[in-house]
PDB file of C-alpha atoms in Angstrom:
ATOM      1  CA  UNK A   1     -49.567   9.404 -85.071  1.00 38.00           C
ATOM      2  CA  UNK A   2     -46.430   8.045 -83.615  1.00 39.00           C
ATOM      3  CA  UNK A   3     -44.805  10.817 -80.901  1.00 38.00           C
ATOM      4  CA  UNK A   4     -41.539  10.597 -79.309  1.00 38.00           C
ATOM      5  CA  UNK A   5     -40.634  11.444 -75.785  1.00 41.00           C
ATOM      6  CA  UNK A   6     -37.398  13.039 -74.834  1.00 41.00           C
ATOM      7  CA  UNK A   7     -35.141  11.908 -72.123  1.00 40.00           C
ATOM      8  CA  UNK A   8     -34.338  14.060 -69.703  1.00 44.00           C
ATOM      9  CA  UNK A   9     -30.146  14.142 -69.325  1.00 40.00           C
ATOM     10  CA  UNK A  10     -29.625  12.268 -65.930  1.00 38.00           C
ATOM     11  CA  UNK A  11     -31.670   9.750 -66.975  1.00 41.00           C
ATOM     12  CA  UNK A  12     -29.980   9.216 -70.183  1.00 36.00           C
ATOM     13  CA  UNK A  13     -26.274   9.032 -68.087  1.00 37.00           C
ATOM     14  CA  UNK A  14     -27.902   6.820 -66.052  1.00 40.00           C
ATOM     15  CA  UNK A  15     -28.592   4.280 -68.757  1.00 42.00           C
ATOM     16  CA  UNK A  16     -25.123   4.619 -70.047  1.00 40.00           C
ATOM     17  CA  UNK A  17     -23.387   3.969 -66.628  1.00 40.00           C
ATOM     18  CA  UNK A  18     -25.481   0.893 -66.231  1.00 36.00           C
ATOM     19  CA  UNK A  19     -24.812  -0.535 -69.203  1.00 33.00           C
ATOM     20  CA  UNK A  20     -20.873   0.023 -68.836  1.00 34.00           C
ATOM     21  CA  UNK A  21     -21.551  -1.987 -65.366  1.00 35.00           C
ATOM     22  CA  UNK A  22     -23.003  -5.076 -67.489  1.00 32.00           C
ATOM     23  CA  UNK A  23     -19.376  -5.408 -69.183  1.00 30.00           C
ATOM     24  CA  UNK A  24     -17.105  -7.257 -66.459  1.00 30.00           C
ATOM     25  CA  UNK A  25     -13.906  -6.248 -66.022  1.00 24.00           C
ATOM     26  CA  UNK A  26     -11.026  -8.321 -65.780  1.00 30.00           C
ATOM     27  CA  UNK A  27      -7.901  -7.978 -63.358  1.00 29.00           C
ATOM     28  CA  UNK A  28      -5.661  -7.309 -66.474  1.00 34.00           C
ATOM     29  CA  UNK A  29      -8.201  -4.684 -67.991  1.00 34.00           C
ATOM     30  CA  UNK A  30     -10.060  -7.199 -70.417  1.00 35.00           C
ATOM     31  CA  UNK A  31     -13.569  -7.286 -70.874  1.00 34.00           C
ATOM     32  CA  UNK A  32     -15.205 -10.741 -70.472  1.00 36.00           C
ATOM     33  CA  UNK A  33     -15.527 -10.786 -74.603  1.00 37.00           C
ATOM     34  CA  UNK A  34     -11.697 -10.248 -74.803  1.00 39.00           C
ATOM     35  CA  UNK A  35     -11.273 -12.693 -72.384  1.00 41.00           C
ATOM     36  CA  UNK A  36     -13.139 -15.421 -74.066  1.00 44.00           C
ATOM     37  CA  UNK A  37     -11.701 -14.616 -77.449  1.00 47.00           C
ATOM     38  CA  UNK A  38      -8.477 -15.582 -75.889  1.00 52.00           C
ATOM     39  CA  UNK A  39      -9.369 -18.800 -74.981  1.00 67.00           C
ATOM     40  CA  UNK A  40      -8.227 -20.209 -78.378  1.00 93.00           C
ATOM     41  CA  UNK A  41      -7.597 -23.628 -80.531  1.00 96.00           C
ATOM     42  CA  UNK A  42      -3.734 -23.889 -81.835  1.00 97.00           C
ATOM     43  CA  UNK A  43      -3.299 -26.291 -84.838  1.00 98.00           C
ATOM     44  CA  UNK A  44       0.256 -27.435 -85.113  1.00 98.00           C
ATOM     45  CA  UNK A  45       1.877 -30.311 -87.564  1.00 98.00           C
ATOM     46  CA  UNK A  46       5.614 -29.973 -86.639  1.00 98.00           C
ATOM     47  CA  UNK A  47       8.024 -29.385 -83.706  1.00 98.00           C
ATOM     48  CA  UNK A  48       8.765 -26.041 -83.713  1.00 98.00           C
ATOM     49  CA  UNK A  49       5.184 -25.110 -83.943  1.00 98.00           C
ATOM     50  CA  UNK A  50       4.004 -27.186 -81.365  1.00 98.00           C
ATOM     51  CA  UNK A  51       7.421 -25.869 -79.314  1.00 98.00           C
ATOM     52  CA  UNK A  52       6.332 -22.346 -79.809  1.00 98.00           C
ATOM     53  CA  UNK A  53       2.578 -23.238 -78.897  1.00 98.00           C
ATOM     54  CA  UNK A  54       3.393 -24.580 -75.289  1.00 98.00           C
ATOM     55  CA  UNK A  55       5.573 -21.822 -74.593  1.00 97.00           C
ATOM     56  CA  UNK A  56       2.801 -19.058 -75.181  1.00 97.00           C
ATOM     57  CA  UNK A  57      -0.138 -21.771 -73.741  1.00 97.00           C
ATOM     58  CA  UNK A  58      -2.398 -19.649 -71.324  1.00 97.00           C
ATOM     59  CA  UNK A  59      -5.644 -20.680 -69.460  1.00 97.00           C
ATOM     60  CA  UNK A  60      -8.032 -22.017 -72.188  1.00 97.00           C
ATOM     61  CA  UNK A  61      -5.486 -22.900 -74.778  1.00 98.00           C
ATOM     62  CA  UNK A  62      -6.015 -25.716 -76.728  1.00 98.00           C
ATOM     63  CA  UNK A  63      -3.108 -27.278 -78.712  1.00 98.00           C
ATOM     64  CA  UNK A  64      -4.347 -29.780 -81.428  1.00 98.00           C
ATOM     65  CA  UNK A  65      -1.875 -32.015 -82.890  1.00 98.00           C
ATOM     66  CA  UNK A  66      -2.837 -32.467 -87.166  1.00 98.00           C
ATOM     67  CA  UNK A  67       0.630 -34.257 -87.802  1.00 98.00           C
ATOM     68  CA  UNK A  68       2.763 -37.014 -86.238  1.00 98.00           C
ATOM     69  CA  UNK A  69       5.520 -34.939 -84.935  1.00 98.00           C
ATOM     70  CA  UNK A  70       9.285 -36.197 -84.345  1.00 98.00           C
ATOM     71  CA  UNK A  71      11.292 -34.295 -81.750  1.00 98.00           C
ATOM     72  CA  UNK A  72      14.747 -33.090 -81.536  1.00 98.00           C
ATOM     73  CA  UNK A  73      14.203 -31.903 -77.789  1.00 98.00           C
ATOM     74  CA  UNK A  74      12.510 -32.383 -74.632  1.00 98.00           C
ATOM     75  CA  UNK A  75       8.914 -30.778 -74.968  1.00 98.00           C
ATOM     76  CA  UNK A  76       8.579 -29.045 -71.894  1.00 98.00           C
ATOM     77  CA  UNK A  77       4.858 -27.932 -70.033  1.00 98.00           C
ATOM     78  CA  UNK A  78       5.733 -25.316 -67.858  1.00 98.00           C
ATOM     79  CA  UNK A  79       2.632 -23.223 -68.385  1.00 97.00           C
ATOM     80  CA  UNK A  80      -0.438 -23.468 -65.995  1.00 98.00           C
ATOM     81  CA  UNK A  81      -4.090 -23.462 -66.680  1.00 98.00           C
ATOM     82  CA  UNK A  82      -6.775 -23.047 -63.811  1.00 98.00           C
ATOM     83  CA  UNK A  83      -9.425 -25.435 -62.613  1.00 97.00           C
ATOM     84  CA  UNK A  84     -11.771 -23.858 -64.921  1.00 97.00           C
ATOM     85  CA  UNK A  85      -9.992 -23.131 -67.775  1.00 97.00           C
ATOM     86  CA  UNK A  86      -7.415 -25.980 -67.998  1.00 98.00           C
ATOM     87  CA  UNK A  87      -4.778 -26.283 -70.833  1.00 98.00           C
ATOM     88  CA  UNK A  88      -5.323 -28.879 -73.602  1.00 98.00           C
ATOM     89  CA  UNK A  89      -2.909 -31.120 -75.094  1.00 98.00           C
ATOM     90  CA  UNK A  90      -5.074 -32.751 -77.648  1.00 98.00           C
ATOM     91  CA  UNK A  91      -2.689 -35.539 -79.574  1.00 98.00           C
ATOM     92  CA  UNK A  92      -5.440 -36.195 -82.324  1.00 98.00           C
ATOM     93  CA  UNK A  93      -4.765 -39.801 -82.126  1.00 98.00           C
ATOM     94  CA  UNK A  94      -1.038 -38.429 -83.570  1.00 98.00           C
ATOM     95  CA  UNK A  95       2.423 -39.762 -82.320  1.00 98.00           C
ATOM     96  CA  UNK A  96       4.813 -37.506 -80.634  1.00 98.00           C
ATOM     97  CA  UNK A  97       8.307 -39.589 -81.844  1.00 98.00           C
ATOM     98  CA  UNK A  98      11.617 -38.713 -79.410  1.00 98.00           C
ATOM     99  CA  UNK A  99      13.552 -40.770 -81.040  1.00 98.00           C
ATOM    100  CA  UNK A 100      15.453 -37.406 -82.284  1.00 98.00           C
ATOM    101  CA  UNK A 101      16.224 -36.348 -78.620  1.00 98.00           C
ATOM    102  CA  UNK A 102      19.745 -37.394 -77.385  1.00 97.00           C
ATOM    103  CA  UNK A 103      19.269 -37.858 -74.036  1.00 97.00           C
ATOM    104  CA  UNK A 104      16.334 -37.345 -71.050  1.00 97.00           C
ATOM    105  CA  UNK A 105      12.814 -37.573 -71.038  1.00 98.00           C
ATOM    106  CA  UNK A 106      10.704 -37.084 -74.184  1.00 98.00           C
ATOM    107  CA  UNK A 107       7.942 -34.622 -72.383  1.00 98.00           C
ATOM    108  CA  UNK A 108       8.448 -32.823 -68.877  1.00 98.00           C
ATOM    109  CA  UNK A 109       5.553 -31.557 -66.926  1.00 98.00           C
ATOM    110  CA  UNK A 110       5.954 -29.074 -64.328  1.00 98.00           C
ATOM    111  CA  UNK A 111       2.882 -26.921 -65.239  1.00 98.00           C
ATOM    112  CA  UNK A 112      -0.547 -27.679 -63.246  1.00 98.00           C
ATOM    113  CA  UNK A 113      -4.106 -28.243 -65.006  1.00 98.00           C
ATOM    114  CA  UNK A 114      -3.578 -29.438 -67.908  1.00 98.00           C
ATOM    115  CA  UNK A 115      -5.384 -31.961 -69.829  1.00 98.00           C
ATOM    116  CA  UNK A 116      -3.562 -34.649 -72.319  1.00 98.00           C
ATOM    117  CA  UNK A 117      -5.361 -36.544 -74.381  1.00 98.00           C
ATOM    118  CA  UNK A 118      -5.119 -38.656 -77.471  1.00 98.00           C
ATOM    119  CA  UNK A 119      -1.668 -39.271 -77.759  1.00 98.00           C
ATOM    120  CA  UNK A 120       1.251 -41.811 -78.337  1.00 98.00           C
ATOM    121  CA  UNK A 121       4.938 -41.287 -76.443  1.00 99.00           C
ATOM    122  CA  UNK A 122       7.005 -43.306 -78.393  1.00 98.00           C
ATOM    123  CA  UNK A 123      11.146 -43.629 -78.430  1.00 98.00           C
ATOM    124  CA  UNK A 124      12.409 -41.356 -75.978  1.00 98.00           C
ATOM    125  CA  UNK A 125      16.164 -42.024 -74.312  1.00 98.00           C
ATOM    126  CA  UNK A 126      14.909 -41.969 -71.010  1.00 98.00           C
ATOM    127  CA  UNK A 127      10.497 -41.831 -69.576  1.00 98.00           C
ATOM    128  CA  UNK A 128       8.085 -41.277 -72.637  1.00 98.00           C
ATOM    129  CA  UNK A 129       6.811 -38.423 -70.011  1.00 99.00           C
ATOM    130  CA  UNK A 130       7.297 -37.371 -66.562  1.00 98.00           C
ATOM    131  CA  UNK A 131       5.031 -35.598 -64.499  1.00 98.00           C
ATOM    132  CA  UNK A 132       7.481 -33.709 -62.454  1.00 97.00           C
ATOM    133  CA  UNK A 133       6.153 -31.063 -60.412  1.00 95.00           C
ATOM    134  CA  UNK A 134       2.665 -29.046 -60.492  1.00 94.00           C
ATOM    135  CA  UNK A 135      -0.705 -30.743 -60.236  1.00 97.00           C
ATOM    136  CA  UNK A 136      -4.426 -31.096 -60.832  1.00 98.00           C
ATOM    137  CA  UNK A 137      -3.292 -32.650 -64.455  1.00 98.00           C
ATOM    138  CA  UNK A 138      -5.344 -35.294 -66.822  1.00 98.00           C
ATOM    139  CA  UNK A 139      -3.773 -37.754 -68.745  1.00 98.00           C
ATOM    140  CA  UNK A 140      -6.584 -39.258 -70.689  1.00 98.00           C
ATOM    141  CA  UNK A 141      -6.543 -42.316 -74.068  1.00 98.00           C
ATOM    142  CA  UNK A 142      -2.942 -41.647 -74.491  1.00 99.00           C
ATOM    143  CA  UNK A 143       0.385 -44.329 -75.012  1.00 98.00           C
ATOM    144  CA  UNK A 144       3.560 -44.514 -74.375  1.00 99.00           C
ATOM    145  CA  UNK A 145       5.629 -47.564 -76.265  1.00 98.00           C
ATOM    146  CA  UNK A 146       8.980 -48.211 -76.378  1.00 98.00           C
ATOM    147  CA  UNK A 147      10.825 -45.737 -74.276  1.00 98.00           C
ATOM    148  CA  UNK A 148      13.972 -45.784 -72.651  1.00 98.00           C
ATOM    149  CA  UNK A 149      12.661 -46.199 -69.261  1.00 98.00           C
ATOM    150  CA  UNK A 150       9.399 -45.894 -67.789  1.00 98.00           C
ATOM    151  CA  UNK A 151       6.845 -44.965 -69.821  1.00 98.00           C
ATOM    152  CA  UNK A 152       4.424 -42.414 -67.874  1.00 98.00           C
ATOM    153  CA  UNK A 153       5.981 -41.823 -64.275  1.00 98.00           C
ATOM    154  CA  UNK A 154       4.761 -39.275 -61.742  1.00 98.00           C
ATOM    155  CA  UNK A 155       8.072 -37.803 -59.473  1.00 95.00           C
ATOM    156  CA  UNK A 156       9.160 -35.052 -57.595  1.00 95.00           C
ATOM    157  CA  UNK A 157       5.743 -33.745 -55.736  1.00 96.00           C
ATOM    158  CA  UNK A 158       3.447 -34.220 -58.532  1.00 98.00           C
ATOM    159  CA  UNK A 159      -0.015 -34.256 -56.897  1.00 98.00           C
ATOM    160  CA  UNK A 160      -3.844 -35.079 -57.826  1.00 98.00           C
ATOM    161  CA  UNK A 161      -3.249 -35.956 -61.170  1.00 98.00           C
ATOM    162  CA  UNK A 162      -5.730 -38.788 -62.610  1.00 98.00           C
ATOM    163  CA  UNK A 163      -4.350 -41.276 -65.576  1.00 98.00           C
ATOM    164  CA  UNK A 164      -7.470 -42.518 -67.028  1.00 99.00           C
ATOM    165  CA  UNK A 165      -7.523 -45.377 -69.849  1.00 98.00           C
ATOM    166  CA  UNK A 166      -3.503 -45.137 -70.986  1.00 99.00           C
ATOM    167  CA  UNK A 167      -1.530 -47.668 -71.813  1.00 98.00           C
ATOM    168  CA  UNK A 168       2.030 -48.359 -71.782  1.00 98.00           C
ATOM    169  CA  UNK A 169       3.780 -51.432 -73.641  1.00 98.00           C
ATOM    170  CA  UNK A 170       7.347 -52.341 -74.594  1.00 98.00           C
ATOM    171  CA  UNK A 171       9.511 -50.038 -72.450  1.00 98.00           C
ATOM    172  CA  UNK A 172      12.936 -51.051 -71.974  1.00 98.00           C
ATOM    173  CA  UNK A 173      16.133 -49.450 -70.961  1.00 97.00           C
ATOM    174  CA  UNK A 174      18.978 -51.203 -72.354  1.00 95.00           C
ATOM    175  CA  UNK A 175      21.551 -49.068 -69.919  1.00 94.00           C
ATOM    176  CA  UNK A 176      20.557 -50.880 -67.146  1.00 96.00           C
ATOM    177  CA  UNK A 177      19.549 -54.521 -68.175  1.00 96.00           C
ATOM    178  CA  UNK A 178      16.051 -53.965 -67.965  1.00 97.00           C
ATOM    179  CA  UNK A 179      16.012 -52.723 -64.098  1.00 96.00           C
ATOM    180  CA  UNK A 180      13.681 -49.555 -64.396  1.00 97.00           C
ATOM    181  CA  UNK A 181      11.333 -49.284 -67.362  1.00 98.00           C
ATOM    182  CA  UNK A 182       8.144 -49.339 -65.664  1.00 98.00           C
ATOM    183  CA  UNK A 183       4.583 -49.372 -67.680  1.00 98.00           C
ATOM    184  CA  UNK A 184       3.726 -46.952 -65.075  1.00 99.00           C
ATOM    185  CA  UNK A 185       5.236 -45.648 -61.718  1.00 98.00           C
ATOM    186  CA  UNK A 186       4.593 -43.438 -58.799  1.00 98.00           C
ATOM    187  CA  UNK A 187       7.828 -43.534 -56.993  1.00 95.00           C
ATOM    188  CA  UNK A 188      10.611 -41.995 -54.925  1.00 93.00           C
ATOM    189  CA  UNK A 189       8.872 -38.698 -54.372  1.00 93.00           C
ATOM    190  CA  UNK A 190       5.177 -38.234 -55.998  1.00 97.00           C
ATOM    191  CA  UNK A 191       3.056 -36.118 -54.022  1.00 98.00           C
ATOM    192  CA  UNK A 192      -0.727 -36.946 -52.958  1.00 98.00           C
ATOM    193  CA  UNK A 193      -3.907 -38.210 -54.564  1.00 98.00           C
ATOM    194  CA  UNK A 194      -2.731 -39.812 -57.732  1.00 98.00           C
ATOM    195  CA  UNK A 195      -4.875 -42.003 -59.258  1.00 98.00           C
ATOM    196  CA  UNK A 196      -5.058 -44.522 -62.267  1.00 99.00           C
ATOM    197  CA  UNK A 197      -7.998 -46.161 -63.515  1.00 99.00           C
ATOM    198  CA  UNK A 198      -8.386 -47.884 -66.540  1.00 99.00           C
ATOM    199  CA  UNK A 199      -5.070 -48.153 -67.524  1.00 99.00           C
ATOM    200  CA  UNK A 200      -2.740 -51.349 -68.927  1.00 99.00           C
ATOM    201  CA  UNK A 201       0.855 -52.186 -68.782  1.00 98.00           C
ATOM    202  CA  UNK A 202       2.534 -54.953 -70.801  1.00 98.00           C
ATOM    203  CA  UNK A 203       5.840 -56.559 -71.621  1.00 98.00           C
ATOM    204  CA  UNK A 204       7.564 -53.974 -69.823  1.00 98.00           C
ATOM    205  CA  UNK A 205      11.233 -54.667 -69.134  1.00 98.00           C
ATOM    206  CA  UNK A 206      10.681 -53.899 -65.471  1.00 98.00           C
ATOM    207  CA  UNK A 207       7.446 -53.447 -63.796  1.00 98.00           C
ATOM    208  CA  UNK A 208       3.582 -52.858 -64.977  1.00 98.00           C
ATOM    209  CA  UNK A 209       3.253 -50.074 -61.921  1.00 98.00           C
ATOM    210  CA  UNK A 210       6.161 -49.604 -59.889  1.00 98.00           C
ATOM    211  CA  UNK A 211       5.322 -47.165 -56.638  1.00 98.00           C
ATOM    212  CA  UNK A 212       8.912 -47.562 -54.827  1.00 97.00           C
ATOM    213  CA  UNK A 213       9.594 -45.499 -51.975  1.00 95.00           C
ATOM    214  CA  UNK A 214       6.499 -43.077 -52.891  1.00 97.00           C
ATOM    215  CA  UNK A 215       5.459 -41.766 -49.586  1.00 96.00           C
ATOM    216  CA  UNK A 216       1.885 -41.135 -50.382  1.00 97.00           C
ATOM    217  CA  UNK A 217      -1.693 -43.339 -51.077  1.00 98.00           C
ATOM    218  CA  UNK A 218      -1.568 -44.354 -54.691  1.00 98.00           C
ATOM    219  CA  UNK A 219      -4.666 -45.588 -56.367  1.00 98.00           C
ATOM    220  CA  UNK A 220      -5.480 -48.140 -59.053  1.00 99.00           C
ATOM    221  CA  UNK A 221      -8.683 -49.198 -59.879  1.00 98.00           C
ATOM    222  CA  UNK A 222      -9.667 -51.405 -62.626  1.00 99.00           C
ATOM    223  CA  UNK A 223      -5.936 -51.381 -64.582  1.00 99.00           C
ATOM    224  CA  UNK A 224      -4.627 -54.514 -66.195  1.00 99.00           C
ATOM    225  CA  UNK A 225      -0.682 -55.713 -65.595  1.00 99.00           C
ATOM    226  CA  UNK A 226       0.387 -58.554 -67.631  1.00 98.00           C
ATOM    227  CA  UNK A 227       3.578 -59.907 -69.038  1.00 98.00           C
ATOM    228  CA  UNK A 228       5.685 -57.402 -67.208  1.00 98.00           C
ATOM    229  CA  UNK A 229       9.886 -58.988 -67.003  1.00 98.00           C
ATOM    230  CA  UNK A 230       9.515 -59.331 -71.183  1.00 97.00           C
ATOM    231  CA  UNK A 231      10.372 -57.054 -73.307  1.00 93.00           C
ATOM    232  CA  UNK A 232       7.855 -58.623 -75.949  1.00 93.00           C
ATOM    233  CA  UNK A 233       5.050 -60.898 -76.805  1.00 93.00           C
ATOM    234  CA  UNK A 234       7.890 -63.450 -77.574  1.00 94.00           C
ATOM    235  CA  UNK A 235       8.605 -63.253 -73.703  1.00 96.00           C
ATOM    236  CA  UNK A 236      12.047 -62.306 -73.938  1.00 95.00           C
ATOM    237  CA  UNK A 237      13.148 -61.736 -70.221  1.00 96.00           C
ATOM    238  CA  UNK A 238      16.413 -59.293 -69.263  1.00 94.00           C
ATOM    239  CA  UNK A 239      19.345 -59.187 -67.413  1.00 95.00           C
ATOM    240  CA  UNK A 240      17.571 -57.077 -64.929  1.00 96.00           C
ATOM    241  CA  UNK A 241      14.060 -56.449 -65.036  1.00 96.00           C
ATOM    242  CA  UNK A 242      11.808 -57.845 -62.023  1.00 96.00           C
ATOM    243  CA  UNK A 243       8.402 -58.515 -63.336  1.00 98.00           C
ATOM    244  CA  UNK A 244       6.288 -57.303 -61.075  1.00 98.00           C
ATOM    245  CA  UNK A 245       2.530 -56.848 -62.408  1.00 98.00           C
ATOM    246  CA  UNK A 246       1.802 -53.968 -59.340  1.00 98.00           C
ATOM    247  CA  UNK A 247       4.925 -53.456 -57.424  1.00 98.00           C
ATOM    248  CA  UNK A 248       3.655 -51.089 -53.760  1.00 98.00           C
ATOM    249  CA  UNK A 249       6.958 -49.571 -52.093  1.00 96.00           C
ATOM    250  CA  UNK A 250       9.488 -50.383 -50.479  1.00 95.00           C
ATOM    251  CA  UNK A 251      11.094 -51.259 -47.030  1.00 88.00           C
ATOM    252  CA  UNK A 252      11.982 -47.574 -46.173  1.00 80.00           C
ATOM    253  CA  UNK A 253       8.002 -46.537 -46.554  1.00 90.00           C
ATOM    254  CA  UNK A 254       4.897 -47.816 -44.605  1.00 96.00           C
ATOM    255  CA  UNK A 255       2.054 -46.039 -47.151  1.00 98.00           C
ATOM    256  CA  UNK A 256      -1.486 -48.267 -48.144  1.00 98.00           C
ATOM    257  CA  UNK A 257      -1.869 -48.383 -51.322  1.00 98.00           C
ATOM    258  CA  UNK A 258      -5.246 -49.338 -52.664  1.00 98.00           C
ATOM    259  CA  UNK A 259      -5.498 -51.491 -55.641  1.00 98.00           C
ATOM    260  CA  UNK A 260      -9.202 -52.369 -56.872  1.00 98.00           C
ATOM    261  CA  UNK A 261     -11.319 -54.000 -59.757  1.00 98.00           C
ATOM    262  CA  UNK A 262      -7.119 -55.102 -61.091  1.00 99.00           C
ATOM    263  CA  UNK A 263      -5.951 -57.793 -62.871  1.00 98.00           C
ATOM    264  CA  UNK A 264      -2.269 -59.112 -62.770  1.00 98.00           C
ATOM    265  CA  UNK A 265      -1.427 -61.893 -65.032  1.00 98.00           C
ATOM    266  CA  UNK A 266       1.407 -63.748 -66.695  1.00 98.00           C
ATOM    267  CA  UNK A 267       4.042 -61.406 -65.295  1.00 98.00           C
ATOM    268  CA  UNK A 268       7.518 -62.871 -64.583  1.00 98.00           C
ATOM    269  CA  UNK A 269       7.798 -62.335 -61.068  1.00 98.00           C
ATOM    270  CA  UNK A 270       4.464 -61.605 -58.560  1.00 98.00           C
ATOM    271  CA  UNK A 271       0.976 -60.440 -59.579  1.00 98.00           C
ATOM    272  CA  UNK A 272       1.652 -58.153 -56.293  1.00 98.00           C
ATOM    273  CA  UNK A 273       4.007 -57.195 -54.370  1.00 98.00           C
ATOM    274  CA  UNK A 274       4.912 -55.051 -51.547  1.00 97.00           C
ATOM    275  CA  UNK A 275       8.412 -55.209 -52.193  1.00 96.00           C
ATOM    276  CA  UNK A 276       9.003 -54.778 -47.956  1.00 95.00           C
ATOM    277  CA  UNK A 277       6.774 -51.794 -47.953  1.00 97.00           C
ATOM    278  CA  UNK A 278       4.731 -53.233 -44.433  1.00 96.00           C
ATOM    279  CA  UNK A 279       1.408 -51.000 -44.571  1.00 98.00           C
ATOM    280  CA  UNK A 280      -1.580 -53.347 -45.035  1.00 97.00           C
ATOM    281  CA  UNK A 281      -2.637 -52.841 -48.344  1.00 98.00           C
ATOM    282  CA  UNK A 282      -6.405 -52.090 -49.475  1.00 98.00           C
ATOM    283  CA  UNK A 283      -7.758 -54.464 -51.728  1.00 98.00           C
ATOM    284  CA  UNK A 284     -10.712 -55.552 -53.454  1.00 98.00           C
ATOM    285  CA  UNK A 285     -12.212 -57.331 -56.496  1.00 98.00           C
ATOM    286  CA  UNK A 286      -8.785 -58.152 -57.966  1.00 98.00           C
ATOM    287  CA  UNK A 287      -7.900 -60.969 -60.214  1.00 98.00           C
ATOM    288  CA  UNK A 288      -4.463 -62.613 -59.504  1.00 98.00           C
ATOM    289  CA  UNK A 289      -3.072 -65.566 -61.474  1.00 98.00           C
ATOM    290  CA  UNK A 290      -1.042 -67.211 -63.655  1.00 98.00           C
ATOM    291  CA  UNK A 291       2.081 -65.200 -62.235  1.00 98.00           C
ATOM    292  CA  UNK A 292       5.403 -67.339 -62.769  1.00 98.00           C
ATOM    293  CA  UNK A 293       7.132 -67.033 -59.382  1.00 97.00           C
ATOM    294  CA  UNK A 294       3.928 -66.314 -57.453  1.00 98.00           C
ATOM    295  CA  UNK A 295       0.920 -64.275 -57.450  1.00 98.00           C
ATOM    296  CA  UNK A 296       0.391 -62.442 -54.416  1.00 98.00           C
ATOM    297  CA  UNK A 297       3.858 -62.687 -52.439  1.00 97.00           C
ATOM    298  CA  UNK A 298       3.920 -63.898 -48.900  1.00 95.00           C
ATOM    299  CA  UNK A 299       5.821 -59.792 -47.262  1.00 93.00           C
ATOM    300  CA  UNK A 300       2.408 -58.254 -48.981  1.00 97.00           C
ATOM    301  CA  UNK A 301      -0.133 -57.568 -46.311  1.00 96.00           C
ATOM    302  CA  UNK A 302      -4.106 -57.028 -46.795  1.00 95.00           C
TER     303      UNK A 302
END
């Protein structure tokens, strides 16, 4: 005979509280369920969706990329994710073309933890992308080609953001002979712990990396700068461009730069140089040769 026992009241208000206490409230009145739900995957394929998609990004957004997309403006990041719920820029293995903007960079990033991944910068006026402000980013498998200057540069207090396995080829600005389109650079004002590892420049007009006047520890580790000072594979040299493979500062900055597991070959000018900057450089396990007018030069110390 199967019985059933009844509940006396308190008991069953005690159940209910405790089971209200299970559902974690969030600051803005969201349950953890609501929470997660908004953590969602945005598919765009042109450039007003993918426009509309960065400007209402929030912690946990993904953005997936289904379509090469061509540009008419600068895509600006200004959102920010959290170190545990970052903001994805996934390219798809698409092309972002800025060949449409006018003038300026082709992507701006001022937001802080995002990740990029799996995507090609190609054709903008000025840098393919600049990270400008903000930090904690992740620029992962991506390329930048044949921009306007350089074509992944980190500026204006940009901090702890790592550039893993990009690449950067055929940047060239015609404005100025050649004299600034970097592969990479870290210069004038980049904040602290950036890092690259992985990551090749070639025949850019100007430098592979180019850290000028950047007032804090850069690393590189196991990146690849060859045939910087051409714009192509047919070695065609400019008016201005220097060469450099790894260019590290200036003469107005005394900052170490560390520089490991590299290789800097067949550029036009120096495999490395210091460029004045008189910090003794850390370096180890780097392959240096091959360089036209020298391959370590003689103001680099180490």
């Amino acid at each position: 005979m199967k019985t059933t026992r009844k509940l006396p009241l308190l008991a069953l208000l005690a159940g209910a509280a405790m089971f209200m206490s299970c559902s974690d409230i969030v600051s803005d009145g969201e349950t953890e369920e609501s929470s997660e739900r908004a953590a969602t995957t945005v598919s765009v394929s042109s450039a007003s969706a993918l426009a509309s998609a960065v400007k209402n990004a929030s912690a946990g957004t993904t953005i997936k990329l289904t379509a090469n997309i061509k540009l008419s403006s600068q895509l600006q990041l200004l959102k920010s994710g959290t170190s545990s719920k970052k903001i994805t820029l996934n390219g798809n293995g698409k092309t972002i073309d800025c060949s449409g903007i006018k003038s300026g960079w082709g992507i701006k990033v001022n937001g802080s933890y995002w990740n990029i991944t799996n995507l090609t910068v190609t054709k903008a006026p000025d840098c393919g992308m600049v990270l400008q402000t903000g930090g904690n980013n992740y620029v992962a498998n991506c390329k930048f080609t044949y921009n306007g200057d350089s074509g992944l540069q980190i500026y204006n207090s940009a901090h702890d953001n790592y550039v893993y396995k990009c690449e950067s080829y055929y940047n060239y600005d015609s404005a100025n002979g050649g004299e600034n389109a970097d592969g990479f650079a870290c210069k004038l004002s980049g904040g602290k712990n950036n890092k690259y590892y992985g990551c090749i420049a070639k025949y850019n007009s100007d430098d592979g990396w180019d850290l000028y006047s950047q007032p804090y520890t850069v690393v590189m580790e196991s990146c690849t700068a060859s045939y910087n000072g051409y714009r192509n594979s047919s070695l065609q040299t400019t008016k201005n461009g220097d060469g450099n493979g790894f260019k590290l500062g200036s003469s107005k900055k005394s900052v170490s730069h560390t520089l490991k597991n590299s290789t800097a070959t067949y550029n036009l000018k120096f495999g490395i140089d210091a460029n004045g900057n008189t910090a003794k450089m850390s370096f180890s396990g780097n392959t240096v040769n091959n360089n036209k007018q020298g391959q370590i030069s003689s103001r680099t110390k180490y």
